[in-house]
PDB file of C-alpha atoms in Angstrom:
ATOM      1  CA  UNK A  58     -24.150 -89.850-105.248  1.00 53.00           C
ATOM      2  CA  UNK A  59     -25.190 -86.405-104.556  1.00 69.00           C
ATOM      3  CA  UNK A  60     -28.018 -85.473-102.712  1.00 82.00           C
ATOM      4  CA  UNK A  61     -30.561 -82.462-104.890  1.00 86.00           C
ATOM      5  CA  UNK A  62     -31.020 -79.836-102.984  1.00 89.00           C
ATOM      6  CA  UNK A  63     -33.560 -79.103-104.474  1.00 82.00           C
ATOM      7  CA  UNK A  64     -35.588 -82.406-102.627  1.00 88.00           C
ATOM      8  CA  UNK A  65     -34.561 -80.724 -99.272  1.00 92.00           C
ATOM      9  CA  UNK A  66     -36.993 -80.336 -96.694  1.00 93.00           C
ATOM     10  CA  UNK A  67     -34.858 -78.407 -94.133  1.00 96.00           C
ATOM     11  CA  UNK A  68     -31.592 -76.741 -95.815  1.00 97.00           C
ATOM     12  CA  UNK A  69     -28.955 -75.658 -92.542  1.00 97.00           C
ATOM     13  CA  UNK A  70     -25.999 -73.320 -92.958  1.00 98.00           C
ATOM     14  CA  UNK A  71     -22.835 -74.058 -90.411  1.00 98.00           C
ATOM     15  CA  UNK A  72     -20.671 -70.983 -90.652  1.00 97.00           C
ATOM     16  CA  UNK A  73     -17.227 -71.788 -89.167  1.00 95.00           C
ATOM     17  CA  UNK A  74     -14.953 -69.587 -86.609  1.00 92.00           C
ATOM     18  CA  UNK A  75     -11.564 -67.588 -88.174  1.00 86.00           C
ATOM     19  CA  UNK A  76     -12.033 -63.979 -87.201  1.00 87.00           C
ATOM     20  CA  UNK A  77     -11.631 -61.329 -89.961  1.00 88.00           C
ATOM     21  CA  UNK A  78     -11.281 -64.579 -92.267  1.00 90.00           C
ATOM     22  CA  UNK A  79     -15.026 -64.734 -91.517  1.00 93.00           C
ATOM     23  CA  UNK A  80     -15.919 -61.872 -94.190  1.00 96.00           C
ATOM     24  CA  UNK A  81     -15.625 -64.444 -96.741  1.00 96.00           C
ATOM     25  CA  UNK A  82     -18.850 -66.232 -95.777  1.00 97.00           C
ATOM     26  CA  UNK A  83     -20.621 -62.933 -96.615  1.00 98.00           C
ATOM     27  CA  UNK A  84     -19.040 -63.877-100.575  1.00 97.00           C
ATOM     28  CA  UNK A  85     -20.403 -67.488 -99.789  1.00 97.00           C
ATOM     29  CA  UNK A  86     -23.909 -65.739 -98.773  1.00 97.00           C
ATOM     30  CA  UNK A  87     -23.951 -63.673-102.072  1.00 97.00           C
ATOM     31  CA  UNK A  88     -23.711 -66.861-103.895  1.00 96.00           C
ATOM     32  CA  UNK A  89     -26.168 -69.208-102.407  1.00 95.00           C
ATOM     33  CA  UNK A  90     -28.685 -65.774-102.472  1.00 96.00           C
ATOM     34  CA  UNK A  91     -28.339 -65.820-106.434  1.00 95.00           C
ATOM     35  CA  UNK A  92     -28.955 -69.730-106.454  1.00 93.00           C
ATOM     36  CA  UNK A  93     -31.888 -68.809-104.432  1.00 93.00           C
ATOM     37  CA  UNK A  94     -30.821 -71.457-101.526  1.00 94.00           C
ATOM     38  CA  UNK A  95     -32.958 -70.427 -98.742  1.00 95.00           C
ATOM     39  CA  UNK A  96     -32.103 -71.831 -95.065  1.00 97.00           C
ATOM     40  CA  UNK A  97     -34.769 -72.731 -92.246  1.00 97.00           C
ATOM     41  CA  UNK A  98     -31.643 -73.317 -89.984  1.00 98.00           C
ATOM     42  CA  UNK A  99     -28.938 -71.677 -89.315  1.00 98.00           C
ATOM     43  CA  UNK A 100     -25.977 -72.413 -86.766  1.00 98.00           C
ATOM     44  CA  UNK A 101     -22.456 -70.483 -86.341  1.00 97.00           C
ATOM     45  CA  UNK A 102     -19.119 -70.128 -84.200  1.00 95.00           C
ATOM     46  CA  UNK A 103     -17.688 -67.273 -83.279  1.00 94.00           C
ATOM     47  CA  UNK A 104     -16.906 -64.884 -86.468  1.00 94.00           C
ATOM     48  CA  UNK A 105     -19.062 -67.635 -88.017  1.00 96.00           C
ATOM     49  CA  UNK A 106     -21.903 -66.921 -85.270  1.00 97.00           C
ATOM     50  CA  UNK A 107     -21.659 -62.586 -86.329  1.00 97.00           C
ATOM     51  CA  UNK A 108     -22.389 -63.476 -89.656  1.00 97.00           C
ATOM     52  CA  UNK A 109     -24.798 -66.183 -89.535  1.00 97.00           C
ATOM     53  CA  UNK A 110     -26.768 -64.263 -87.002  1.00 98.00           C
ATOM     54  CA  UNK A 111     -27.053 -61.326 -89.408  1.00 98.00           C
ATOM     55  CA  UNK A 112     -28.116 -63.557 -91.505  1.00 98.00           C
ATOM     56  CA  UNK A 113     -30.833 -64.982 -89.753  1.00 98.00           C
ATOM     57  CA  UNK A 114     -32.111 -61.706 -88.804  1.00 97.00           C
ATOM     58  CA  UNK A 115     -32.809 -60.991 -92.004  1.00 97.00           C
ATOM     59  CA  UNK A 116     -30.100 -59.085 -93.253  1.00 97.00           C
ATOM     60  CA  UNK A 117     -29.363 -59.611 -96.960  1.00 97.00           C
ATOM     61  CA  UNK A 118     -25.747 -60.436 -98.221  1.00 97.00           C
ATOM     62  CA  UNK A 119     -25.521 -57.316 -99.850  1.00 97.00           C
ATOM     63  CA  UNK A 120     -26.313 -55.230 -96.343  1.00 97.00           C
ATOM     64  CA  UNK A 121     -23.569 -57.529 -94.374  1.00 97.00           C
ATOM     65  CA  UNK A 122     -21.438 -56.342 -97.060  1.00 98.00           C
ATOM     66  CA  UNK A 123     -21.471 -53.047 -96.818  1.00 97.00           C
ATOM     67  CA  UNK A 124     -21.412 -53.385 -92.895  1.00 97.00           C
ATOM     68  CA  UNK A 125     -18.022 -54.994 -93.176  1.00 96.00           C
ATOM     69  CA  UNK A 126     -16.748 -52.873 -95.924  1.00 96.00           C
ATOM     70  CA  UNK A 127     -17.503 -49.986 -93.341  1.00 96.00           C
ATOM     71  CA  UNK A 128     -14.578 -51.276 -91.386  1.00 94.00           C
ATOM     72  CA  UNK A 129     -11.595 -49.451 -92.181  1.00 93.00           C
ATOM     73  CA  UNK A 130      -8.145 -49.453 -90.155  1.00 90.00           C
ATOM     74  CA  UNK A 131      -9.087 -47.342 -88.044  1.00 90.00           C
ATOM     75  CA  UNK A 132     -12.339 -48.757 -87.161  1.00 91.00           C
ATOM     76  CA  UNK A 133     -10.207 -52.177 -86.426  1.00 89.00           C
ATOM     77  CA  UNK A 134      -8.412 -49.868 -84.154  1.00 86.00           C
ATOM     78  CA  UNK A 135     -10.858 -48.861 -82.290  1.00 87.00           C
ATOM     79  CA  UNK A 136     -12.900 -52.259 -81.683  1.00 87.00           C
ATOM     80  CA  UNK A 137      -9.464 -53.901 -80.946  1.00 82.00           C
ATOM     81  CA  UNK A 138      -9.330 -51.159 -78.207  1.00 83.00           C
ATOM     82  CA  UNK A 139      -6.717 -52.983 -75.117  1.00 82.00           C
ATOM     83  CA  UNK A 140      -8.299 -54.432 -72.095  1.00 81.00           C
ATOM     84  CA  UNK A 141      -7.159 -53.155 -68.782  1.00 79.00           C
ATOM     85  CA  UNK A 142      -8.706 -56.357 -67.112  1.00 79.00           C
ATOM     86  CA  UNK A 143      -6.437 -59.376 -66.099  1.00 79.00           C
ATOM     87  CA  UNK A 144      -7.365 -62.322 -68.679  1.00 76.00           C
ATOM     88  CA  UNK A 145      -8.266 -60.876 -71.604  1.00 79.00           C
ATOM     89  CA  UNK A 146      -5.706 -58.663 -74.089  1.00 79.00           C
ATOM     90  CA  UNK A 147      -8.927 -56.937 -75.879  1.00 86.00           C
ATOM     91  CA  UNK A 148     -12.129 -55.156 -73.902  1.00 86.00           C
ATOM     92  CA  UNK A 149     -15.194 -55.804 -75.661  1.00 89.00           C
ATOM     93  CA  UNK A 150     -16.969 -53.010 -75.114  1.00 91.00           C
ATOM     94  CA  UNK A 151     -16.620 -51.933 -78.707  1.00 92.00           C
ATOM     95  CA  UNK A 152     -17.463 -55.397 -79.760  1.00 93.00           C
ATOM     96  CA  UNK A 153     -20.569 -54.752 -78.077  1.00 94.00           C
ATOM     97  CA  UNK A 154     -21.367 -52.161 -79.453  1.00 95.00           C
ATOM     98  CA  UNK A 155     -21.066 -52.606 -82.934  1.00 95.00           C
ATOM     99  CA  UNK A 156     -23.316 -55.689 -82.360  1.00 95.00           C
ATOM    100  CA  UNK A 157     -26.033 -53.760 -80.670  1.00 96.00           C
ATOM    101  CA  UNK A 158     -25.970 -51.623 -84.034  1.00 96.00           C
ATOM    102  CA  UNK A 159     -26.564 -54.011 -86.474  1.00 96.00           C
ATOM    103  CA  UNK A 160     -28.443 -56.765 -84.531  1.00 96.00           C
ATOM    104  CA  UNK A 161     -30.174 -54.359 -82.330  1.00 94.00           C
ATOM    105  CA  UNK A 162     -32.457 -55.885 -78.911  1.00 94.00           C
ATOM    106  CA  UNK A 163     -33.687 -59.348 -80.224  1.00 96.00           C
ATOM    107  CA  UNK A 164     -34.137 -62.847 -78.864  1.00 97.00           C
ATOM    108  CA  UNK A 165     -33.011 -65.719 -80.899  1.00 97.00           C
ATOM    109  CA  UNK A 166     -36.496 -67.635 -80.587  1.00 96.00           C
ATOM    110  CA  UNK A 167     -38.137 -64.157 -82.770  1.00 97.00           C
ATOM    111  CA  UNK A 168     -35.599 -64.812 -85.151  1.00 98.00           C
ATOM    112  CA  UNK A 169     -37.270 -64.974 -88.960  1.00 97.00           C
ATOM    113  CA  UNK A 170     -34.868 -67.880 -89.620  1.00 98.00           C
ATOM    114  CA  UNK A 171     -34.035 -70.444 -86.383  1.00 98.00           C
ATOM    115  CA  UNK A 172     -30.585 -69.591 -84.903  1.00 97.00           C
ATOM    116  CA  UNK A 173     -28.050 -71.430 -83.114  1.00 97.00           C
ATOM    117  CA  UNK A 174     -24.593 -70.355 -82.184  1.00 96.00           C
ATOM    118  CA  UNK A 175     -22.303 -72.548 -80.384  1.00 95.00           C
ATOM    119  CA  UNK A 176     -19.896 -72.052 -76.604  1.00 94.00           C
ATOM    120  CA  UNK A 177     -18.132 -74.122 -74.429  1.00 92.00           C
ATOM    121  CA  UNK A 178     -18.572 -73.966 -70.797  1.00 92.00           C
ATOM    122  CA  UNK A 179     -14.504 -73.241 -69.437  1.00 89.00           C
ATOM    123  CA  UNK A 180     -15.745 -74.659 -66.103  1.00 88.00           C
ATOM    124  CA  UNK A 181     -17.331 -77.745 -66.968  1.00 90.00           C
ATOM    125  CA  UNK A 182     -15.323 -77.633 -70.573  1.00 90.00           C
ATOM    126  CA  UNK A 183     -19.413 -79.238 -71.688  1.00 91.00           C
ATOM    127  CA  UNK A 184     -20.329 -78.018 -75.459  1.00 93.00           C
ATOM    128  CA  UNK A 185     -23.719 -75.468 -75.459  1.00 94.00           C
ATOM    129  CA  UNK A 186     -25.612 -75.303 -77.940  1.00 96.00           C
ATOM    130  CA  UNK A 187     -27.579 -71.667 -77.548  1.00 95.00           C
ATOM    131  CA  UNK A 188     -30.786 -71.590 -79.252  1.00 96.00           C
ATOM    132  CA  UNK A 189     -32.903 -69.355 -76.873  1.00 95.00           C
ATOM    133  CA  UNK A 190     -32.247 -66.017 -75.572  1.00 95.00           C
ATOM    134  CA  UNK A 191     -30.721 -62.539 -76.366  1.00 95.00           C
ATOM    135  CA  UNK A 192     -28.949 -62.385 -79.756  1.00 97.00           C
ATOM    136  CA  UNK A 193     -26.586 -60.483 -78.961  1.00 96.00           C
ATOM    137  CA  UNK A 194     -25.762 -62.149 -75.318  1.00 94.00           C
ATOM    138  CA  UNK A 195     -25.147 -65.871 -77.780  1.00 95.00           C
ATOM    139  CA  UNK A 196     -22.654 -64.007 -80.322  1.00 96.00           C
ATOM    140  CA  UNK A 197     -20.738 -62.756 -76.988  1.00 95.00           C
ATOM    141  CA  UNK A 198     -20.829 -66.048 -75.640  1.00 93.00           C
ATOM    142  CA  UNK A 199     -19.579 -67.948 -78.812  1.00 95.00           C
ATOM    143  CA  UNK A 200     -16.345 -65.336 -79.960  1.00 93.00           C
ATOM    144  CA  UNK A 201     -14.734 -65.414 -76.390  1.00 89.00           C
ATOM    145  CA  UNK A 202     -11.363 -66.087 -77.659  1.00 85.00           C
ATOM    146  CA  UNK A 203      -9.410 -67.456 -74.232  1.00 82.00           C
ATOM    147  CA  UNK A 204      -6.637 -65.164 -73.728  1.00 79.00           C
ATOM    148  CA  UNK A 205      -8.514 -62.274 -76.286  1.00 83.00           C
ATOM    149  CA  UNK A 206     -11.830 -61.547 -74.229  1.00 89.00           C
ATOM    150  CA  UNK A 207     -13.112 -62.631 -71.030  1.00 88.00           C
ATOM    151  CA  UNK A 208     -15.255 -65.079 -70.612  1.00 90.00           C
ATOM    152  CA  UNK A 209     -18.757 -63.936 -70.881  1.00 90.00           C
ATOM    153  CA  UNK A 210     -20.419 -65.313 -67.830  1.00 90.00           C
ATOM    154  CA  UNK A 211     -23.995 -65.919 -66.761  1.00 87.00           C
ATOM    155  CA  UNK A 212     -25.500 -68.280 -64.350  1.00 84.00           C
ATOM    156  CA  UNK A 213     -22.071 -69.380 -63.025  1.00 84.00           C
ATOM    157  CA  UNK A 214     -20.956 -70.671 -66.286  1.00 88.00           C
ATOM    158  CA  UNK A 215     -17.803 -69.109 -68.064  1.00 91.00           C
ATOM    159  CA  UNK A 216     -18.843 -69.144 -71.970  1.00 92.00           C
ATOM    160  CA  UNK A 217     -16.057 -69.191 -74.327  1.00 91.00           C
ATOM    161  CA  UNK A 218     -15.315 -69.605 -78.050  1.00 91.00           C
ATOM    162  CA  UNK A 219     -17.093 -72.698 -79.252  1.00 89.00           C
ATOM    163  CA  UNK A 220     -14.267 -73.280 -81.289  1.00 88.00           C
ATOM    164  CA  UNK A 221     -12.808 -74.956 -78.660  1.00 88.00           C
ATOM    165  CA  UNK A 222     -15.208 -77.988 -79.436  1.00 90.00           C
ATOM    166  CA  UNK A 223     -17.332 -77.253 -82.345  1.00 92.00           C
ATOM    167  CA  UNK A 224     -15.566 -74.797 -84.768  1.00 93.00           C
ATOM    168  CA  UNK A 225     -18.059 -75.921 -87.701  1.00 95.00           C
ATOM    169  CA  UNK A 226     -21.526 -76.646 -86.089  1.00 96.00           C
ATOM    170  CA  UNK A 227     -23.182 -79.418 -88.201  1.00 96.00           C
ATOM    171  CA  UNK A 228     -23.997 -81.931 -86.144  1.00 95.00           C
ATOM    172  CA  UNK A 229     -26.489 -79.593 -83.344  1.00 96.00           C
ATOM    173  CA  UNK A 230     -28.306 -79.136 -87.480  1.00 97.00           C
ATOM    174  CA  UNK A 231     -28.801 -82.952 -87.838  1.00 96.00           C
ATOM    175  CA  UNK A 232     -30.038 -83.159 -84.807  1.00 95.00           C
ATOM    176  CA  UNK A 233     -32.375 -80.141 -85.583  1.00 96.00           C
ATOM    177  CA  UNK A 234     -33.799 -82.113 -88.811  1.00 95.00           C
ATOM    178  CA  UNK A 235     -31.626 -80.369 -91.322  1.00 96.00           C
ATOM    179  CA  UNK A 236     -31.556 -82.888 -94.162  1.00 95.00           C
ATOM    180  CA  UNK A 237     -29.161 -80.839 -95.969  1.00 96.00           C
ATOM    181  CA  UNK A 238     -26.291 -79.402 -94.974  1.00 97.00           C
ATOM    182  CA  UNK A 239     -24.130 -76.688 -96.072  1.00 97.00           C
ATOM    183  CA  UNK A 240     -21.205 -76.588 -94.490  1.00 96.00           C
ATOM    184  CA  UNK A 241     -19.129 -73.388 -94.398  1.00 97.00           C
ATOM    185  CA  UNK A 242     -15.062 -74.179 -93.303  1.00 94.00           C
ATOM    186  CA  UNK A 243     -12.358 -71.772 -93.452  1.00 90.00           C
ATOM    187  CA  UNK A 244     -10.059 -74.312 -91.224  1.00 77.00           C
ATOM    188  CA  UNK A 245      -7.699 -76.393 -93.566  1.00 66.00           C
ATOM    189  CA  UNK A 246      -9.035 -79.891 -92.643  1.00 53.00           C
ATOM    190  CA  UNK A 247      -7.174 -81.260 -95.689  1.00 50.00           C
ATOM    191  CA  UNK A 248      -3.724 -80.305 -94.537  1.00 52.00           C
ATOM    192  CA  UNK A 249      -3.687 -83.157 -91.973  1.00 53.00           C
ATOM    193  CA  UNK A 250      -2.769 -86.538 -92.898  1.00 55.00           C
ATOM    194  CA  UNK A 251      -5.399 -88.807 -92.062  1.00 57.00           C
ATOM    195  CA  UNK A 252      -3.438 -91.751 -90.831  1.00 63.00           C
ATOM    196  CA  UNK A 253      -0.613 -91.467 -88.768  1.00 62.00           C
ATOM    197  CA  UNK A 254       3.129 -91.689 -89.788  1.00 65.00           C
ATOM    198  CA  UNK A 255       5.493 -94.360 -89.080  1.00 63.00           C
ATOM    199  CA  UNK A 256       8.746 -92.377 -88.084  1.00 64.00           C
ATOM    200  CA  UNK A 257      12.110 -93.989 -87.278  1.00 59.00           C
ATOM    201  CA  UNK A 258      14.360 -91.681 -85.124  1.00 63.00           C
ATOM    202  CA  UNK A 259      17.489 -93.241 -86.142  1.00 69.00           C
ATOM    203  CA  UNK A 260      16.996 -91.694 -89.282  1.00 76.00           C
ATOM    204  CA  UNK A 261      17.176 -87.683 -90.114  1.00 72.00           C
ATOM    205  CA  UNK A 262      13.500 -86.394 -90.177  1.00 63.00           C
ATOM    206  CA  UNK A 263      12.506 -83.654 -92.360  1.00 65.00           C
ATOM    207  CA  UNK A 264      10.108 -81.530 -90.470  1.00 55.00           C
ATOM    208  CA  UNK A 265       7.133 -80.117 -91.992  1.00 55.00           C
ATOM    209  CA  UNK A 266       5.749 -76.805 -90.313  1.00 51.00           C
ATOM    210  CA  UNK A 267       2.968 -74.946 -91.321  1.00 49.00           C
ATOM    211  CA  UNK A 268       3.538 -71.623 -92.854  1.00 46.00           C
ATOM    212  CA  UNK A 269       2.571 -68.546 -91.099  1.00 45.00           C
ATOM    213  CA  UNK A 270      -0.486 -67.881 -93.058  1.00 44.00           C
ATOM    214  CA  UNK A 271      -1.222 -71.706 -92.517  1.00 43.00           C
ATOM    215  CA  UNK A 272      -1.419 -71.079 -88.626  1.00 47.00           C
ATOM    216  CA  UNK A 273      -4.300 -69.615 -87.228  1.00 46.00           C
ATOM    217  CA  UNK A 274      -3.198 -69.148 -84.053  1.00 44.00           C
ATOM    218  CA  UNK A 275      -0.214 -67.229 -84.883  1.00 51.00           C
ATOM    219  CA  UNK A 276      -2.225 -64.936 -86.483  1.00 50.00           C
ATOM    220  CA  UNK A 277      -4.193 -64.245 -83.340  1.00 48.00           C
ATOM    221  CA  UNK A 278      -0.666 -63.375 -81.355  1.00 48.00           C
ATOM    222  CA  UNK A 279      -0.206 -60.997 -84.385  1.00 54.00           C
ATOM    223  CA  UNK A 280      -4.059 -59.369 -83.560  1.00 49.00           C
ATOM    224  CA  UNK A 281      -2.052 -58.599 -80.229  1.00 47.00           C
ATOM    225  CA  UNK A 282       1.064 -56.953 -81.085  1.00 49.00           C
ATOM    226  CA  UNK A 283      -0.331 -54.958 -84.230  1.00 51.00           C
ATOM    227  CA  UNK A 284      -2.824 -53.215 -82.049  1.00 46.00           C
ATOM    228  CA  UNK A 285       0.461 -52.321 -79.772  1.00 46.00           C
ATOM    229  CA  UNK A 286      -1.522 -54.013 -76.772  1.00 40.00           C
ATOM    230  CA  UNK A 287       1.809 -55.083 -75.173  1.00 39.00           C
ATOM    231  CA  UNK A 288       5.657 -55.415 -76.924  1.00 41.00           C
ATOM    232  CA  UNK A 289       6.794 -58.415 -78.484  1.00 40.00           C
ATOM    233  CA  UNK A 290       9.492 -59.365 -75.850  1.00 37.00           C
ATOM    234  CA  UNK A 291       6.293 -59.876 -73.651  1.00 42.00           C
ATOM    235  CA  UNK A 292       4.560 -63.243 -75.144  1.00 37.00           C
ATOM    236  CA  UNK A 293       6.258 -66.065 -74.423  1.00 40.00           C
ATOM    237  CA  UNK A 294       6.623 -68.476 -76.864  1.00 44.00           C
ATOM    238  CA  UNK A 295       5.226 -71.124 -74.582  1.00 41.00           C
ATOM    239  CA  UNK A 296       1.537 -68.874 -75.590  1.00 51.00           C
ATOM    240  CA  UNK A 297       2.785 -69.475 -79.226  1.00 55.00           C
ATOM    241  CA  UNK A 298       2.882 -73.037 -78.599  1.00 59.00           C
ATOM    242  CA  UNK A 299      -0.490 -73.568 -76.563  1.00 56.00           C
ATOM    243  CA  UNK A 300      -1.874 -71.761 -79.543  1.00 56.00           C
ATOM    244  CA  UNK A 301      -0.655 -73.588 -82.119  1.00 63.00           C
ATOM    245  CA  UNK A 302      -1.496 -77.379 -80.542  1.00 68.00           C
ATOM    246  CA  UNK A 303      -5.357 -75.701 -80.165  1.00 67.00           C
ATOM    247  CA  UNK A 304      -5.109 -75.451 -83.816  1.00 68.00           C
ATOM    248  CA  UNK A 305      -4.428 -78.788 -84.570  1.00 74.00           C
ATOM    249  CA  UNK A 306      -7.089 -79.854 -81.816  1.00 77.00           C
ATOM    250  CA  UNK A 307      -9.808 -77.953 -83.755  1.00 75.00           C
ATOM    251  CA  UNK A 308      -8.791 -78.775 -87.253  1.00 79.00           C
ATOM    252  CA  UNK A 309      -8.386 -82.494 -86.442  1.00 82.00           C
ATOM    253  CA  UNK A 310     -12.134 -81.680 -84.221  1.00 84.00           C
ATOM    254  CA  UNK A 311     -13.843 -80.582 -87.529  1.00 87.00           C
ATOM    255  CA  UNK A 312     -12.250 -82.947 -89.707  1.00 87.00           C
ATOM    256  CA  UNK A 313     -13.794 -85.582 -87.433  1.00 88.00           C
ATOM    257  CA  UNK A 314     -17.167 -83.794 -87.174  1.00 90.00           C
ATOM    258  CA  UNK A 315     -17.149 -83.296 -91.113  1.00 92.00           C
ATOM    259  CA  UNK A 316     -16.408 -87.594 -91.351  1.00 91.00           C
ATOM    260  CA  UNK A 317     -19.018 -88.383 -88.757  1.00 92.00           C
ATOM    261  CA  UNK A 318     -22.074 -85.829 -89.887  1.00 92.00           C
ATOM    262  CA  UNK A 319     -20.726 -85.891 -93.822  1.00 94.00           C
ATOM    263  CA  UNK A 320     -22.859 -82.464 -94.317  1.00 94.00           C
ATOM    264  CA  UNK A 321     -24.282 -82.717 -97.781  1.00 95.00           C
ATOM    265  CA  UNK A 322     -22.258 -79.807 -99.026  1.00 95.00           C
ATOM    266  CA  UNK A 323     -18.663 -78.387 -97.749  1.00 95.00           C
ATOM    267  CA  UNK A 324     -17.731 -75.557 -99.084  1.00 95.00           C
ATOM    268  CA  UNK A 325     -13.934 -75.417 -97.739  1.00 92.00           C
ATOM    269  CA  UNK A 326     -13.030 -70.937 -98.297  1.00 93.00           C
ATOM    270  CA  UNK A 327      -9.266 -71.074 -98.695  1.00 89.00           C
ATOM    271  CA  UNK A 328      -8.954 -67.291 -97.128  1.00 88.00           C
ATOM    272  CA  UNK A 329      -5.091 -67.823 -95.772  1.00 80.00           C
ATOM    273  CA  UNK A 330      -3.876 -64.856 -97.411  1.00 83.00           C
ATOM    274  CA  UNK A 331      -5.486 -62.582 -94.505  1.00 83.00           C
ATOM    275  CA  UNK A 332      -4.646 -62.289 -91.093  1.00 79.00           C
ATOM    276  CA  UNK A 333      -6.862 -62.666 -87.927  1.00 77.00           C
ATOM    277  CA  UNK A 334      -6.835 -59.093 -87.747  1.00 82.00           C
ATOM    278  CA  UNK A 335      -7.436 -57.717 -90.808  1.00 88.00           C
ATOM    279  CA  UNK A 336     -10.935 -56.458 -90.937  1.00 92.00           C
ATOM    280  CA  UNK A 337     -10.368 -53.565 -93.495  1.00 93.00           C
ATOM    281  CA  UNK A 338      -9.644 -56.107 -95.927  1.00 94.00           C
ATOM    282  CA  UNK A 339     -13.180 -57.317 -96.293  1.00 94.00           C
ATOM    283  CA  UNK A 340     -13.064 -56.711 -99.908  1.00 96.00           C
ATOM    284  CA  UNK A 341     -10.479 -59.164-100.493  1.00 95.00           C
ATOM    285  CA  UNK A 342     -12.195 -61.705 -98.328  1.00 95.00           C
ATOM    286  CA  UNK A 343     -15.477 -61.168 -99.662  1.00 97.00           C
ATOM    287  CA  UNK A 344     -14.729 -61.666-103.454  1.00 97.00           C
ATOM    288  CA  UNK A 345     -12.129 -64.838-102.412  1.00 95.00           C
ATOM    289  CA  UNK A 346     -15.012 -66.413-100.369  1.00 96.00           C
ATOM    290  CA  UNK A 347     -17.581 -65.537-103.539  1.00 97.00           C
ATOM    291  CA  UNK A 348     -15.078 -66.930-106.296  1.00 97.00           C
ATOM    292  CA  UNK A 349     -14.350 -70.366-104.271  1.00 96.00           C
ATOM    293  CA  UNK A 350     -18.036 -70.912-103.171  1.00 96.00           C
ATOM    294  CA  UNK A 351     -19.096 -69.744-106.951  1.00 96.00           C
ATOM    295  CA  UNK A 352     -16.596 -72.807-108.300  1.00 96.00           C
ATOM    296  CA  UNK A 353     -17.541 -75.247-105.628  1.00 95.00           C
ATOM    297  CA  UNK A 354     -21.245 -74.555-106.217  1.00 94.00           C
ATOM    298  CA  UNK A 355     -21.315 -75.260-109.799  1.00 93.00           C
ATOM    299  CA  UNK A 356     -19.465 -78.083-109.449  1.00 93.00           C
ATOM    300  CA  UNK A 357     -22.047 -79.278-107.724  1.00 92.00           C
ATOM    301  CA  UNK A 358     -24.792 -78.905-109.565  1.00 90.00           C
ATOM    302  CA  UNK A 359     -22.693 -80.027-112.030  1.00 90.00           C
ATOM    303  CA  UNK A 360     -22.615 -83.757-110.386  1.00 87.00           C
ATOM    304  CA  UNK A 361     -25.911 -83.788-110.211  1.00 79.00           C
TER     305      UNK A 361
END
């Protein structure tokens, strides 16, 4: 039984974490605009937390659009720009910047639409839920990749990507009232089997990797040696690996999250053919993320 939308009293929007592979949500936003599906609530991670804060600030789809379509290789480049600082492979300072230019000197709480973005505390490894405060200063906090950026600190805590624990913030929008949720996921909860496999070792096993698209954390390793920040021979493949097990922690984390808080809408943006690091191509990942949420949409009103 689907729930109408159209009944809802508070309508939330979860945009997920996944880098460039974010730009699709801005395809997502063009959609629900021309349904005229309006949110009171808004919550995001990381890449997720860029675009949902533009968002709430009142920025159209169309003007997010043509923000990221102003992104060009060499623009990549230059906010990929190679930190000098022990910890972190990329300096933000860019980053910074570019958010100071489109979200300008706000706090959350002034925000036409009410804003959340998710973090994780490294110290305490507790899950915060930022919902007061400088905009820009909660985007930081939520897309500190460990290993990319450095941890943006304040008040003796070390804020990193809430990815870690929350890549697709639903729940902190039940517990805000949101009685319908819109999920937005670009993490393939579906590839994992749901039960666990019975495996005999006496027997040949087949082993099933993940592609390289598949694996998000690859990707990020490939952020790294495209921008020439340091030569291949230099990451050990042990940083491959603790990559690679955090992307089966978060997947298996939202699949769980997405069972538990069954969001009233998931609209699951299939983006895989990018990489991390691929911001120019917000073209591609803006009509992929429209085409999959236009299908997904009508189906549901379809069931209706």
């Amino acid at each position: 039984m689907f729930k109408d939308i159209r009944k809802a009293n508070k309508i939330g929007f979860a945009f997920s974490g996944g880098a460039a592979l974010g730009m699709a949500h801005i395809g997502a936003l063009k959609i629900v605009e021309e349904n005229n599906i309006k949110p009171e609530i808004i919550s995001g991670t990381s890449a997720g937390a860029i675009i949902g804060a533009m968002f709430a600030k009142g920025l159209s789809a169309e003007d997010i659009e043509k923000i990221a379509l102003s992104i060009d290789f060499k623009k990549t480049v230059n906010l990929l720009t190679p930190s000098l600082q022990r910890g972190a492979l990329v300096d933000d300072k860019n980053v910074i910047s570019f958010l100071k230019e489109h979200l300008g000197d706000i706090n959350i709480e002034d925000l036409p639409i009410e804003f959340i973005t998710s973090s994780v505390d490294l110290r305490s490894g507790n899950l915060l839920y930022i919902y007061k405060g400088n905009l820009i200063d909660a985007v930081r906090a939520s897309i500190s990749v460990p290993g990319i950026f450095l941890p943006y600190q304040k008040y003796e805590m070390l804020f990193t990507d809430g990815g870690l624990r929350d890549n697709l913030p639903i729940r902190v929008l039940r517990e805000r009232n949101s009685d319908f949720i819109i999920g937005f996921n670009l993490f393939k909860t579906s590839l994992l089997n749901k039960k666990g496999e019975f495996i005999n070792l006496k027997e040949k096993l087949k082993v099933k990797e993940s592609s390289k698209d598949e694996n998000i954390f690859e990707k990020l390793i490939d952020v790294v040696k495209n921008a020439n920040i340091f030569q291949k021979t230099n990451i050990p493949r042990m940083t491959k690996t603790g990559y690679h097990s955090l992307e089966i922690l978060i997947t298996e984390l939202t699949k769980k999250e997405i069972e538990i808080v069954k969001p009233e809408l998931l609209i699951d943006l299939d983006v895989s053919s990018l990489k991390l690091w691929e911001f120019w191509r917000a073209k591609e990942a803006i009509s992929s993320g429209y085409e999959q949420t236009k299908a997904q949409i009508q189906e549901y009103f379809n069931q209706l």
